[in-house]
Coordinates of N, CA and C in Angstrom, one line a residue:
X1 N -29.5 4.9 34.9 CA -28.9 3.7 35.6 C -28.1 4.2 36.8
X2 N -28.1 3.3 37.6 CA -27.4 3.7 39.3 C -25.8 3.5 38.7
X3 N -25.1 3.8 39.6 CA -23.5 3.8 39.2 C -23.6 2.1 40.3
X4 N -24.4 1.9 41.4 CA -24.4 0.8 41.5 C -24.3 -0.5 40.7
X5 N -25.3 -0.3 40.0 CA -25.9 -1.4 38.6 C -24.4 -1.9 38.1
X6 N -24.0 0.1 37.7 CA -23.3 -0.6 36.4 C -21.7 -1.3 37.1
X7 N -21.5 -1.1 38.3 CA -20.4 -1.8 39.1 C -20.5 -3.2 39.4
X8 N -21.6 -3.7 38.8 CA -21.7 -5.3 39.2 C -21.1 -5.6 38.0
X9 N -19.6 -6.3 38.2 CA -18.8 -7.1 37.7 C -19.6 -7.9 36.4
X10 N -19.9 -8.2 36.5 CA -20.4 -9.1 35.3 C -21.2 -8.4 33.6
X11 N -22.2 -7.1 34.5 CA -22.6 -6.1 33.9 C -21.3 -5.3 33.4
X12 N -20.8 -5.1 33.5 CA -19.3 -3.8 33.5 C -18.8 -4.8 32.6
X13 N -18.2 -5.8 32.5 CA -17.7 -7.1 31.3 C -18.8 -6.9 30.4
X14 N -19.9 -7.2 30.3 CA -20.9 -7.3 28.6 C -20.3 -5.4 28.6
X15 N -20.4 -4.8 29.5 CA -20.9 -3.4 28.1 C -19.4 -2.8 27.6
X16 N -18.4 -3.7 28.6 CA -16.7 -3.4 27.9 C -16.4 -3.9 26.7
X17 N -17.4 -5.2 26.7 CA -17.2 -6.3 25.4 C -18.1 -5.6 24.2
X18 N -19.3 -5.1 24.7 CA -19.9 -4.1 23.7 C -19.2 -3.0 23.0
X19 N -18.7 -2.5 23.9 CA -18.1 -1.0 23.3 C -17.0 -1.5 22.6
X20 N -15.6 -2.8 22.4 CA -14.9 -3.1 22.1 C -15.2 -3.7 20.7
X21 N -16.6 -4.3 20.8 CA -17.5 -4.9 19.4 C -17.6 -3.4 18.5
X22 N -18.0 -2.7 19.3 CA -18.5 -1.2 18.0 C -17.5 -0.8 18.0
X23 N -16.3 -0.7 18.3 CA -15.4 0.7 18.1 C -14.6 -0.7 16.9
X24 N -14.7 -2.1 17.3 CA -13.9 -2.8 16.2 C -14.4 -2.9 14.7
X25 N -15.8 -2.3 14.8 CA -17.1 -2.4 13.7 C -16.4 -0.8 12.9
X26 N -16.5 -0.2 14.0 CA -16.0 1.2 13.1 C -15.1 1.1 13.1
X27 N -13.7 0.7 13.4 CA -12.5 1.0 12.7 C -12.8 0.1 11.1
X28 N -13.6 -1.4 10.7 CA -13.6 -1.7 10.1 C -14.4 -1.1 9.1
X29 N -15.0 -0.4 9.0 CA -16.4 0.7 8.4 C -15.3 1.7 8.1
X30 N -14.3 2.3 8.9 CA -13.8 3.5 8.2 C -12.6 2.7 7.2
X31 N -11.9 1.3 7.8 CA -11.3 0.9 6.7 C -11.4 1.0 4.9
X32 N -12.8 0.3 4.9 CA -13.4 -0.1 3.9 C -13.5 1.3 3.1
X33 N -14.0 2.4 3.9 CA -14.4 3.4 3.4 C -12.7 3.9 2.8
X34 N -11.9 3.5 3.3 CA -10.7 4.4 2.7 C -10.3 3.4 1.4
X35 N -10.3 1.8 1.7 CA -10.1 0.9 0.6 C -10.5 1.6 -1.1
X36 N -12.3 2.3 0.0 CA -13.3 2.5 -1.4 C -12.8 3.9 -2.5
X37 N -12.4 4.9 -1.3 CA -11.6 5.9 -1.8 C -10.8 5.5 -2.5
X38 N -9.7 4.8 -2.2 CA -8.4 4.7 -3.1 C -8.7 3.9 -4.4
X39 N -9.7 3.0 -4.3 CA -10.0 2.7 -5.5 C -10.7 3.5 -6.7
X40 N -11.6 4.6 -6.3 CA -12.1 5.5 -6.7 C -11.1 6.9 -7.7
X41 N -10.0 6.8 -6.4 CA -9.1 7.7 -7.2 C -8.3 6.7 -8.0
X42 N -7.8 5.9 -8.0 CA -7.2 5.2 -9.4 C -8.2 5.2 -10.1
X43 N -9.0 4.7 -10.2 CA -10.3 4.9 -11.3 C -9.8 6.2 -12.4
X44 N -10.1 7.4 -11.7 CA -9.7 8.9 -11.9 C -8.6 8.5 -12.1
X45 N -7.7 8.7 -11.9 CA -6.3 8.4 -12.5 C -6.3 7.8 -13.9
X46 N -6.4 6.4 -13.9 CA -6.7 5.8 -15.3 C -7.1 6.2 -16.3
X47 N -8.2 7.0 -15.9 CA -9.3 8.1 -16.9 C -8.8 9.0 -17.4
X48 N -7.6 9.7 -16.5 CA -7.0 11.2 -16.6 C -6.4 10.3 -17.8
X49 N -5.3 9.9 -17.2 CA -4.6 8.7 -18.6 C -4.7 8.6 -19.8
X50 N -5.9 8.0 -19.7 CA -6.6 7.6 -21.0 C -7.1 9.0 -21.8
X51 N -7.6 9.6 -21.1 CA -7.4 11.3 -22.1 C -6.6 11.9 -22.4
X52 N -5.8 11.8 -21.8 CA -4.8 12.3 -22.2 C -3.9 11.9 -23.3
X53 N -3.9 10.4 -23.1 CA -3.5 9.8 -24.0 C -4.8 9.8 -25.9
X54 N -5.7 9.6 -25.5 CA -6.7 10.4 -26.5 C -6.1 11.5 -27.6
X55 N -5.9 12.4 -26.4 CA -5.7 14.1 -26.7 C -4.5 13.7 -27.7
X56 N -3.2 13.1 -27.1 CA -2.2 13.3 -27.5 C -2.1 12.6 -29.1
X57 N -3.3 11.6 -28.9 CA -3.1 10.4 -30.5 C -3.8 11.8 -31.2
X58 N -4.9 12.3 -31.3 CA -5.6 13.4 -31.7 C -4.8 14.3 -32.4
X59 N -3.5 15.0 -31.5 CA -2.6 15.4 -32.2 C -1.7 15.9 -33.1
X60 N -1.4 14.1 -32.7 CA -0.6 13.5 -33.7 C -1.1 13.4 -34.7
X61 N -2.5 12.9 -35.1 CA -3.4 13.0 -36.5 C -3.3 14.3 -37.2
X62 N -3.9 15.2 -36.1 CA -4.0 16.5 -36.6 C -2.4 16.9 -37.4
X63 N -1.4 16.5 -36.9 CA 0.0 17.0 -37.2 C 0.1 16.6 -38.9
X64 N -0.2 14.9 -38.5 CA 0.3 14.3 -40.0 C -0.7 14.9 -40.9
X65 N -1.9 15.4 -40.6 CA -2.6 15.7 -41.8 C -2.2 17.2 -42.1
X66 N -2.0 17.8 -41.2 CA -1.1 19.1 -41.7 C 0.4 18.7 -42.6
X67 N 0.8 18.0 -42.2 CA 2.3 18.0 -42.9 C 1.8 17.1 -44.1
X68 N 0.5 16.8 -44.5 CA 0.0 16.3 -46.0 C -0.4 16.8 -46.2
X69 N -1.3 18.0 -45.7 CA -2.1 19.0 -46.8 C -1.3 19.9 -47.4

């Protein structure tokens, strides 16, 4: 493309409006992507929790049936 072309006013407005459309597309695409992340690590989190809390009832079985046998 000529640098002429792209200095016709009207042309220069659509491809400012273009580039302002994608860069607003990807900030919205990397949002999501971090929303998705943080949901993912609570996920994991919850999980760690729940094992642990697992482990710990486990324990406690294991304990009382020692202090009965």
């Amino acid at each position: 493309m000529s640098s002429s072309y792209l200095k016709s006013s009207g042309r220069k407005e659509e491809e400012e409006e273009e580039e302002e459309e994608e860069e607003e597309e990807e900030e919205e695409e990397e949002e999501e992507e971090e929303e998705e992340e943080e949901e993912e690590e609570e996920e994991e989190e919850e999980e760690e929790e729940e094992e642990e809390e697992e482990e710990e009832e486990e324990e406690e079985e294991e304990e009382e049936e020692s202090r009965h046998g």
